[in-house]
Coordinates of C-alpha atoms in Angstrom, one line a residue:
X1 CA 0.0 0.2 0.1
X2 CA 1.2 3.4 -0.7
X3 CA 1.4 5.4 2.4
X4 CA 2.4 8.7 1.0
X5 CA -0.2 11.2 -0.5
X6 CA -0.2 13.4 -3.2
X7 CA -0.4 17.6 -3.0
X8 CA -3.8 17.3 -4.4
X9 CA -5.1 14.6 -2.0
X10 CA -3.9 16.8 0.7
X11 CA -5.2 19.9 -0.5
X12 CA -8.7 18.0 -1.1
X13 CA -8.7 17.2 2.5
X14 CA -7.7 20.6 3.5
X15 CA -10.7 21.9 1.6
X16 CA -13.1 19.4 3.5
X17 CA -11.5 20.7 6.8
X18 CA -12.3 24.5 6.0
X19 CA -16.1 23.3 4.8
X20 CA -16.5 21.9 8.3
X21 CA -14.2 21.6 11.4
X22 CA -16.2 19.5 13.4
X23 CA -14.8 16.4 12.2
X24 CA -11.0 16.7 10.6
X25 CA -10.2 15.4 7.6
X26 CA -8.1 12.2 7.5
X27 CA -5.4 11.6 5.0
X28 CA -2.7 8.6 4.9
X29 CA 0.8 9.2 6.0
X30 CA 4.3 7.7 6.2
X31 CA 5.6 7.2 9.2
X32 CA 8.3 9.3 10.7
X33 CA 10.3 9.8 14.0
X34 CA 10.9 13.2 15.1
X35 CA 13.2 14.6 17.4
X36 CA 11.0 17.0 19.3
X37 CA 7.4 17.6 19.4
X38 CA 8.2 21.4 18.8
X39 CA 11.1 23.4 17.6
X40 CA 11.1 26.8 18.9
X41 CA 13.1 29.4 17.4
X42 CA 14.6 32.2 19.4
X43 CA 15.1 32.4 23.3
X44 CA 13.8 36.0 24.1
X45 CA 10.8 36.8 26.0
X46 CA 8.6 34.9 23.6
X47 CA 10.9 31.6 23.1
X48 CA 11.6 31.3 26.9
X49 CA 7.9 31.4 27.8
X50 CA 6.8 29.3 24.8
X51 CA 9.5 26.5 26.2
X52 CA 8.0 26.8 29.6
X53 CA 4.4 26.6 28.6
X54 CA 5.2 23.7 26.1
X55 CA 6.8 21.5 28.8
X56 CA 4.4 22.3 30.9
X57 CA 1.8 20.8 28.5
X58 CA 3.7 17.9 28.4
X59 CA 5.3 18.5 24.7
X60 CA 9.2 17.7 24.1
X61 CA 10.6 20.8 23.1
X62 CA 14.0 22.2 21.7
X63 CA 15.2 26.4 21.4
X64 CA 17.3 27.0 19.3
X65 CA 18.8 30.7 19.6
X66 CA 21.7 32.6 17.6
X67 CA 23.2 34.5 20.7
X68 CA 25.4 33.6 22.9
X69 CA 23.3 34.3 25.7
X70 CA 19.3 34.6 26.1
X71 CA 17.2 37.5 26.0
X72 CA 16.5 38.3 22.5
X73 CA 15.5 42.1 22.2
X74 CA 17.2 42.8 25.5
X75 CA 20.3 40.3 24.8
X76 CA 21.1 42.2 21.8
X77 CA 20.0 45.8 22.1
X78 CA 22.5 47.0 24.7
X79 CA 23.3 50.2 23.0
X80 CA 23.9 53.2 25.9
X81 CA 20.6 54.6 27.1
X82 CA 18.8 51.1 26.0
X83 CA 15.5 51.0 28.2
X84 CA 11.7 49.5 28.0
X85 CA 9.2 52.5 28.0
X86 CA 6.8 50.4 30.3
X87 CA 6.8 50.5 33.9
X88 CA 8.9 47.6 35.2
X89 CA 5.9 46.1 37.5
X90 CA 4.0 45.5 34.2
X91 CA 6.9 44.7 31.9
X92 CA 7.5 41.0 33.7
X93 CA 5.6 37.8 33.1
X94 CA 1.9 37.7 34.6
X95 CA 1.8 34.2 35.5
X96 CA 4.4 33.4 38.1
X97 CA 3.0 35.2 41.3
X98 CA 6.0 33.4 43.5
X99 CA 8.7 34.9 41.1
X100 CA 7.1 38.3 40.6
X101 CA 7.6 38.3 44.8
X102 CA 11.2 37.2 44.7
X103 CA 12.2 39.5 41.7
X104 CA 13.2 43.3 42.7
X105 CA 13.2 45.9 40.4
X106 CA 15.5 49.1 40.7
X107 CA 13.5 52.0 38.6
X108 CA 10.5 52.7 37.1
X109 CA 11.4 51.7 34.1
X110 CA 14.3 49.4 34.0
X111 CA 17.5 49.8 31.8
X112 CA 18.4 46.8 29.0
X113 CA 20.9 45.2 31.7
X114 CA 18.3 44.9 34.2
X115 CA 15.7 43.4 32.0
X116 CA 18.1 40.8 30.4
X117 CA 19.3 39.9 34.3
X118 CA 15.8 39.5 34.9
X119 CA 15.1 37.5 32.2
X120 CA 18.1 35.0 33.3
X121 CA 16.5 35.2 36.7
X122 CA 13.4 33.2 35.2
X123 CA 15.2 30.8 33.2
X124 CA 17.2 29.4 35.9
X125 CA 14.1 29.4 38.3
X126 CA 12.1 28.0 35.8
X127 CA 14.8 25.7 34.6
X128 CA 14.9 26.6 30.7
X129 CA 18.8 26.9 30.0
X130 CA 18.6 23.1 29.4
X131 CA 16.1 23.6 26.4
X132 CA 17.8 26.4 24.9
X133 CA 21.1 25.4 22.5
X134 CA 22.8 28.7 22.2
X135 CA 24.8 30.3 19.5
X136 CA 22.9 28.2 16.9
X137 CA 21.2 30.1 13.9
X138 CA 18.3 28.4 12.8
X139 CA 19.2 28.8 8.6
X140 CA 16.4 27.0 7.3
X141 CA 13.1 24.9 7.8
X142 CA 11.2 22.8 5.4
X143 CA 7.7 21.2 5.5
X144 CA 7.4 17.8 4.3
X145 CA 4.1 17.4 3.1
X146 CA 4.1 13.5 2.6
X147 CA 5.2 13.2 7.2
X148 CA 3.9 16.6 8.0
X149 CA 7.2 17.2 9.8
X150 CA 9.3 20.2 9.8
X151 CA 12.8 19.8 9.1
X152 CA 15.0 22.5 10.9
X153 CA 18.3 23.6 9.8
X154 CA 21.2 25.1 11.9
X155 CA 24.2 26.9 11.3
X156 CA 26.1 23.8 13.3
X157 CA 25.2 21.9 10.4
X158 CA 22.5 20.1 12.6
X159 CA 19.2 18.9 10.9
X160 CA 16.3 18.4 13.5
X161 CA 12.9 17.1 12.8
X162 CA 9.6 18.2 14.6
X163 CA 6.1 17.9 14.3
X164 CA 5.6 21.8 14.8
X165 CA 7.8 24.8 14.8
X166 CA 6.7 28.3 17.1
X167 CA 8.6 31.1 15.6
X168 CA 9.7 33.2 18.7
X169 CA 12.0 35.2 16.3
X170 CA 10.9 38.9 17.4
X171 CA 9.1 41.9 16.2
X172 CA 12.3 44.1 16.3
X173 CA 15.3 41.6 15.7
X174 CA 16.3 42.0 11.8
X175 CA 18.4 44.7 11.6
X176 CA 18.6 47.0 8.8
X177 CA 21.8 48.3 7.3
X178 CA 21.5 51.3 5.3
X179 CA 22.5 51.4 1.6
X180 CA 25.0 54.3 1.9
X181 CA 27.7 53.7 -0.8
X182 CA 31.2 53.1 0.6
X183 CA 29.1 51.7 4.2
X184 CA 32.4 49.2 4.9
X185 CA 35.5 51.9 3.7
X186 CA 35.4 53.5 7.1
X187 CA 38.8 53.4 8.8
X188 CA 37.2 54.4 12.4
X189 CA 34.8 52.5 14.5
X190 CA 31.7 51.3 13.1
X191 CA 28.9 50.7 16.0
X192 CA 25.5 49.2 15.8
X193 CA 23.2 49.9 18.2
X194 CA 21.0 46.2 17.4
X195 CA 24.6 44.3 18.1
X196 CA 26.4 47.1 20.6
X197 CA 29.8 45.6 22.2
X198 CA 29.2 43.9 25.6
X199 CA 31.5 45.6 27.3
X200 CA 30.3 49.1 26.4
X201 CA 32.6 51.8 24.1
X202 CA 34.0 54.6 25.4
X203 CA 33.4 58.1 23.2
X204 CA 35.4 60.1 25.5
X205 CA 37.1 62.6 23.5
X206 CA 35.7 61.2 20.1
X207 CA 34.2 62.7 17.0
X208 CA 31.0 60.6 16.9
X209 CA 28.0 60.5 14.3
X210 CA 24.9 59.1 14.8
X211 CA 23.0 58.2 12.3
X212 CA 19.2 57.5 12.8
X213 CA 16.5 59.4 15.2
X214 CA 14.5 56.1 16.0
X215 CA 14.1 54.6 19.5
X216 CA 17.5 53.4 19.5
X217 CA 19.1 56.8 18.2
X218 CA 16.8 58.6 20.6
X219 CA 17.8 56.9 24.1
X220 CA 21.0 56.6 23.2
X221 CA 21.9 60.3 21.8
X222 CA 21.9 62.0 25.4
X223 CA 24.4 59.4 26.8
X224 CA 26.8 59.5 24.3
X225 CA 26.5 63.6 24.0
X226 CA 28.1 63.4 27.7
X227 CA 31.6 61.5 26.6
X228 CA 31.8 62.4 23.0
X229 CA 34.2 65.8 21.8
X230 CA 31.9 66.2 19.0
X231 CA 28.3 64.5 18.3
X232 CA 26.9 64.9 14.8
X233 CA 23.0 63.7 15.0
X234 CA 22.1 62.5 11.3
X235 CA 18.6 62.6 11.1
X236 CA 16.0 62.2 8.0
X237 CA 12.7 62.1 9.9
X238 CA 12.1 63.6 13.4
X239 CA 10.6 61.9 16.5
X240 CA 7.6 62.3 18.5
X241 CA 9.6 61.9 21.9
X242 CA 8.0 62.1 25.7
X243 CA 10.3 63.3 28.8
X244 CA 10.5 59.9 30.7
X245 CA 9.1 59.6 34.2
X246 CA 12.0 56.7 35.2
X247 CA 13.5 57.2 38.3
X248 CA 15.0 55.1 41.3
X249 CA 11.9 53.5 42.8
X250 CA 11.5 54.9 46.4
X251 CA 12.4 53.3 49.8
X252 CA 8.8 50.9 50.5
X253 CA 7.5 51.8 46.8
X254 CA 8.7 48.4 45.6
X255 CA 6.9 46.5 48.4
X256 CA 3.8 48.3 48.0
X257 CA 4.0 47.4 44.1
X258 CA 4.1 43.8 45.1
X259 CA 1.1 44.0 47.4
X260 CA -0.8 45.3 44.4
X261 CA 0.2 42.7 41.5
X262 CA -3.1 41.1 41.6
X263 CA -5.0 44.1 40.9
X264 CA -2.1 45.1 38.9
X265 CA -2.4 42.4 36.4
X266 CA -6.4 42.5 36.3
X267 CA -5.9 46.0 35.2
X268 CA -3.3 45.2 32.8
X269 CA -5.0 42.4 30.9
X270 CA -7.8 44.5 30.6
X271 CA -6.6 47.5 29.3
X272 CA -6.1 48.0 25.4
X273 CA -2.5 48.2 25.3
X274 CA -1.3 45.4 28.1
X275 CA -0.3 48.4 30.3
X276 CA -3.0 49.9 32.6
X277 CA -0.4 52.3 34.1
X278 CA 1.4 53.8 31.0
X279 CA -0.9 56.9 30.0
X280 CA -1.6 57.5 33.9
X281 CA 2.3 58.4 34.2
X282 CA 1.6 61.4 31.7
X283 CA -1.6 62.6 31.7
X284 CA -3.3 61.0 34.4
X285 CA -7.1 59.6 33.7
X286 CA -8.4 63.0 32.2
X287 CA -9.0 63.2 28.4
X288 CA -9.2 66.6 27.4
X289 CA -11.8 67.7 24.6
X290 CA -11.4 68.4 21.6
X291 CA -8.3 70.6 20.5
X292 CA -10.0 72.7 17.9
X293 CA -12.6 73.8 20.5
X294 CA -10.0 75.2 23.1
X295 CA -8.5 78.4 22.9
X296 CA -5.0 78.9 22.1
X297 CA -4.4 80.9 25.3
X298 CA -5.3 77.5 27.0
X299 CA -3.5 75.4 24.8
X300 CA -0.3 77.2 25.6
X301 CA -0.8 77.3 29.3
X302 CA -0.8 73.5 28.7
X303 CA 2.0 73.8 27.1
X304 CA 3.8 75.7 29.7
X305 CA 3.0 73.6 31.9
X306 CA 3.4 70.3 30.0
X307 CA 5.9 70.7 27.6
X308 CA 5.3 68.4 24.4
X309 CA 3.3 66.2 26.6
X310 CA 0.6 69.1 26.0
X311 CA 0.2 67.3 22.7
X312 CA -1.7 64.3 24.0
X313 CA -4.8 63.4 25.4
X314 CA -7.0 65.6 23.5
X315 CA -10.1 63.8 21.7
X316 CA -10.1 62.8 18.2
X317 CA -6.6 63.2 17.5
X318 CA -6.4 59.9 15.9
X319 CA -9.4 60.2 13.8
X320 CA -9.2 63.4 12.3
X321 CA -6.5 65.0 10.6
X322 CA -7.3 68.6 11.5
X323 CA -7.4 68.0 15.1
X324 CA -4.3 65.5 14.7
X325 CA -2.3 68.9 12.9
X326 CA -3.1 71.4 15.7
X327 CA -2.1 69.0 18.3
X328 CA 1.6 68.6 15.9
X329 CA 1.4 72.3 16.3
X330 CA 1.2 72.2 20.1
X331 CA 3.7 69.2 20.2
X332 CA 6.0 72.1 17.8
X333 CA 5.3 74.5 20.9
X334 CA 7.0 72.4 23.5
X335 CA 10.0 71.3 21.4
X336 CA 10.7 75.5 21.3
X337 CA 10.0 75.8 24.5
X338 CA 13.4 73.4 25.0
X339 CA 15.5 73.8 21.8
X340 CA 17.3 77.1 21.7
X341 CA 18.0 77.3 18.1
X342 CA 15.3 78.2 15.9
X343 CA 16.5 76.0 13.2
X344 CA 17.5 72.8 14.9
X345 CA 14.1 73.5 17.1
X346 CA 12.0 73.2 13.9
X347 CA 13.9 70.6 12.5
X348 CA 13.3 68.6 15.6
X349 CA 9.4 68.9 14.8
X350 CA 7.7 66.2 13.2
X351 CA 6.1 66.8 9.9
X352 CA 4.0 63.3 9.9
X353 CA 0.9 62.9 12.0
X354 CA 0.9 62.1 15.7
X355 CA 0.4 58.5 16.1
X356 CA 2.0 57.7 12.8
X357 CA 5.0 55.8 14.5
X358 CA 5.1 54.9 18.1
X359 CA 6.0 57.3 20.8
X360 CA 9.4 57.2 22.1
X361 CA 9.9 58.0 25.9
X362 CA 13.5 59.6 26.0
X363 CA 16.0 61.0 28.7
X364 CA 17.0 64.6 27.6
X365 CA 16.7 63.8 24.3
X366 CA 15.6 67.6 23.2
X367 CA 17.7 69.2 25.9
X368 CA 20.8 67.4 24.6
X369 CA 20.7 69.9 21.1
X370 CA 21.5 73.0 23.7
X371 CA 25.0 71.4 23.8
X372 CA 27.7 73.8 21.9
X373 CA 29.4 70.0 20.8
X374 CA 26.2 68.3 19.6
X375 CA 24.9 69.4 15.8
X376 CA 21.7 68.1 14.1
X377 CA 22.4 67.7 10.7
X378 CA 19.4 67.5 8.4
X379 CA 19.8 65.0 5.6
X380 CA 16.6 65.9 4.1
X381 CA 18.2 69.1 3.4
X382 CA 22.0 67.7 3.3
X383 CA 21.8 64.0 2.3
X384 CA 24.6 61.6 2.8
X385 CA 26.0 61.0 -0.3
X386 CA 28.6 58.5 1.0
X387 CA 30.7 56.9 4.0
X388 CA 34.6 57.5 3.5
X389 CA 37.8 56.2 4.8
X390 CA 37.8 59.4 7.4
X391 CA 33.9 60.0 8.0
X392 CA 30.6 60.6 6.0
X393 CA 30.7 62.6 3.1
X394 CA 27.4 65.2 2.8
X395 CA 26.3 67.1 0.0
X396 CA 27.3 70.4 1.6
X397 CA 30.1 69.0 3.8
X398 CA 32.3 66.5 4.9
X399 CA 32.3 64.8 8.4
X400 CA 35.7 64.1 10.1
X401 CA 34.7 61.6 12.4
X402 CA 36.5 58.5 14.6
X403 CA 33.0 56.9 15.2
X404 CA 29.9 56.3 13.3
X405 CA 27.0 54.9 15.3
X406 CA 23.9 53.3 13.2
X407 CA 20.4 53.1 14.8
X408 CA 19.2 52.3 11.7
X409 CA 16.0 50.4 12.3
X410 CA 15.0 47.1 11.7
X411 CA 12.5 45.0 8.9
X412 CA 9.7 44.7 11.7
X413 CA 7.5 42.0 12.3
X414 CA 8.6 40.2 9.2
X415 CA 11.9 40.7 8.4
X416 CA 13.4 37.7 11.3
X417 CA 11.6 35.0 10.1
X418 CA 11.7 36.2 6.3
X419 CA 15.4 36.5 6.4
X420 CA 15.4 32.4 7.1
X421 CA 14.7 30.4 4.6
X422 CA 11.2 29.0 5.4
X423 CA 9.9 26.2 2.8
X424 CA 6.1 25.4 3.4
X425 CA 3.8 23.6 0.9
X426 CA 5.3 22.9 -2.5
X427 CA 8.5 24.2 -1.2
X428 CA 7.1 27.9 -1.4
X429 CA 9.6 30.2 0.3
X430 CA 7.9 32.4 3.2
X431 CA 10.0 35.3 1.8
X432 CA 8.6 34.9 -1.0
X433 CA 4.9 34.9 0.5
X434 CA 5.3 37.8 2.8
X435 CA 7.2 39.9 -0.1
X436 CA 3.3 39.9 -1.9
X437 CA 1.5 40.0 1.1
X438 CA 3.1 40.1 4.5
X439 CA -0.1 38.6 6.6
X440 CA -0.9 35.9 8.8
X441 CA -3.8 34.8 10.3
X442 CA -4.8 36.2 13.8
X443 CA -0.4 36.8 13.3
X444 CA -0.3 33.2 14.6
X445 CA -0.4 30.9 11.4
X446 CA 0.3 31.4 7.7
X447 CA -1.6 29.7 5.3
X448 CA 0.3 27.1 2.7
X449 CA 2.6 26.5 6.1
X450 CA 1.1 24.1 8.1
X451 CA 2.5 23.6 11.7
X452 CA 4.0 26.5 11.8
X453 CA 3.1 29.3 14.5
X454 CA 4.1 32.7 14.5
X455 CA 4.1 34.7 17.9
X456 CA 3.7 38.3 17.5
X457 CA 2.9 38.0 13.7
X458 CA 2.0 40.6 11.2
X459 CA -1.5 40.9 12.3
X460 CA -1.3 40.4 16.1
X461 CA -1.4 43.5 18.7
X462 CA 2.4 43.0 19.6
X463 CA 3.9 46.6 18.7
X464 CA 0.8 48.4 19.9
X465 CA 0.9 46.7 23.5
X466 CA 3.1 45.9 26.2
X467 CA 5.0 42.8 24.2
X468 CA 5.3 40.7 27.2
X469 CA 1.3 40.8 28.0
X470 CA 0.8 40.0 24.2
X471 CA 3.5 37.3 23.9
X472 CA 2.0 35.3 27.1
X473 CA -1.5 35.3 25.2
X474 CA 0.1 34.4 22.1
X475 CA 2.0 31.5 23.4
X476 CA -0.7 30.4 25.9
X477 CA -3.1 30.2 22.4
X478 CA -0.5 28.2 20.6
X479 CA -0.2 25.6 23.6
X480 CA -3.6 25.2 24.0
X481 CA -4.3 24.8 20.2
X482 CA -1.5 22.3 20.2
X483 CA -2.7 20.4 23.3
X484 CA -6.1 20.1 21.4
X485 CA -4.8 18.7 18.3
X486 CA -3.1 16.3 20.7
X487 CA -6.4 15.3 22.2
X488 CA -8.3 14.8 19.2
X489 CA -5.5 12.4 17.3
X490 CA -4.7 15.4 14.4
X491 CA -1.5 15.8 13.0
X492 CA -1.6 19.2 11.1
X493 CA -3.4 22.7 11.4
X494 CA -3.1 25.2 8.7
X495 CA -4.6 28.6 8.3
X496 CA -6.8 28.7 5.0
X497 CA -6.0 31.4 2.6
X498 CA -10.0 32.5 2.7
X499 CA -10.0 33.3 6.8
X500 CA -5.9 34.8 6.5
X501 CA -7.4 37.1 3.9
X502 CA -10.5 38.4 6.1
X503 CA -8.3 38.8 8.8
X504 CA -5.8 41.0 6.9
X505 CA -8.7 43.2 5.6
X506 CA -9.8 43.8 9.1
X507 CA -6.6 44.6 10.2
X508 CA -6.0 46.8 7.3
X509 CA -9.4 48.4 8.2
X510 CA -8.4 49.2 11.8
X511 CA -5.3 51.5 11.0
X512 CA -7.2 55.1 10.7
X513 CA -6.6 57.6 8.8
X514 CA -3.3 58.4 10.9
X515 CA -1.8 55.4 9.3
X516 CA -3.5 55.9 5.7
X517 CA -1.9 59.3 5.5
X518 CA 0.7 59.7 2.4
X519 CA 2.9 61.0 5.1
X520 CA 2.9 58.4 7.3
X521 CA 5.9 56.4 6.4
X522 CA 6.0 54.3 9.5
X523 CA 7.7 51.0 10.0
X524 CA 4.1 49.8 10.9
X525 CA 3.4 49.9 7.5
X526 CA 6.8 48.5 6.2
X527 CA 7.7 51.8 5.1
X528 CA 11.1 51.9 6.4
X529 CA 12.5 49.1 4.3
X530 CA 13.3 49.6 0.4
X531 CA 10.7 47.3 -1.6
X532 CA 8.3 46.2 1.1
X533 CA 4.7 45.7 0.6
X534 CA 3.2 48.5 2.0
X535 CA 0.3 47.5 4.2
X536 CA -0.6 48.0 7.9
X537 CA 0.9 45.3 10.0
X538 CA -0.2 45.2 13.9
X539 CA -4.2 44.9 14.8
X540 CA -5.0 48.1 16.6
X541 CA -8.3 46.9 17.9
X542 CA -7.1 46.7 21.2
X543 CA -5.6 43.7 23.2
X544 CA -9.3 42.6 25.0
X545 CA -11.0 42.6 21.7
X546 CA -8.0 40.8 20.3
X547 CA -8.0 38.0 22.9
X548 CA -11.8 37.6 22.7
X549 CA -11.4 36.6 18.9
X550 CA -9.0 34.2 19.8
X551 CA -10.9 32.7 22.1
X552 CA -13.6 32.4 19.9
X553 CA -12.0 31.0 17.4
X554 CA -10.6 28.4 19.3
X555 CA -14.4 27.6 20.9
X556 CA -15.5 27.2 17.4
X557 CA -13.0 24.5 16.7
X558 CA -10.6 26.8 15.1
X559 CA -12.5 28.4 12.6
X560 CA -10.7 29.6 9.7
X561 CA -8.0 27.0 10.5
X562 CA -8.2 23.5 8.6
X563 CA -6.9 20.3 11.0
X564 CA -6.2 17.0 9.4
X565 CA -5.9 13.9 11.4
X566 CA -3.7 11.0 10.3
X567 CA -4.2 7.4 10.0
X568 CA -0.9 4.9 9.1
X569 CA -3.3 2.6 6.8

């Protein structure tokens, strides 16, 4: 008896599964021994939690991590000033009451070093290190339709077979190397914020240029300015930033927070962004009326009191471009109150809508430009022509430098997985599929790639929320799904194309007028990557609404997924 099945046969079975999920389609398979039930790609927040939940559910799992330490984003992004923009009491796993009582945060919004230590603490307490293989890059993954398994290849020459793969590769972990002529010709030191030296770097007395003013640039520039002899900030697009409320936790404050953790967690999970305390730090609980109905004098009084924060909180800012423009002008007034040079202040004001990009939390960013040795270069007026042996050649001048720091961003949400040679049905490459239409059903699974789950993939709330909270939900949903498949003797699950298309249309419909404005070129849209399809990637409907829909889909026997059970014949 032929125990293999053709693509046509399985496609028919999948169509049957799409028509009705109450009884899974059955197809024959060739027996295949697996090394693990699940391979997890990555050992950051998502990879560690996935490894723990899978083990807890009785699955054998192995995580592969390219770094020589765990932590993911918080292992790689160790640039000066790296810090989270969520309060420490909410930027931690929420399902380990004992661990959260043991761990002591020292700041309101912790630094990279402290978060990395926390993740290592969790890994040790949950005995996760034994399941992580470090210094191992996953280079390729291919799906075998005959055996319904994945073969995972690594940089060490290994070939590991598993039934499922959980891609915990991160939303912001695929660095962009800028396409600048002569990039590697510089004789000085070239540093990248996404892979900064572990031991740090001493900028004392050096002539430094920082290229990029996204989050990494905005956070690192004030720190570098404290050491450098000359600092040139090369800016293409100004950033919306807010002064950080960060401070050391006061005596007794942490103990009080620990006592409130149960209430904090309830509020956190009910919040649209997975963080109940973010807005209150800046604005309190009061939302202002429509800015167009507020006299200019009252608006300016608010600027005098709050600075750039005065631009926040007004009603209808994200739904009305006229209102948004008024808030942007108020933001400009706040910048002018801090930055002394009028032209520099003008250049530091974004000329795209408020809310187009993620707001950055800074520590002394605008004040830095009042230092005599700090110079803002607007590369829209004075573009970079090339990197030379001695520095950077601009259209109007040459910068003689000792150090160039590249803070040039990421191929967000899809880049980290697209860069792996992932082959699904008919050996179709995921990178090619996503270059056409970067989408995933619920942000969790991609049509044509059975048994592959994407944590915080395109179409998930992820980057619009507290990432830890979203990750916990995604991993728990995936684990429950795998347990369901095991319980019902099912071997494969796959997102159906029509369900995936409907979800992508729904996600794009939630983007709002700010994101669809032509001046908005955000990495939310993939607009920072040349040639990347412009489509809104994250789900903007809020975490509770998203979780409710995911729960409904699971309760309906995984509507929108084709589930197949296999018999050996």
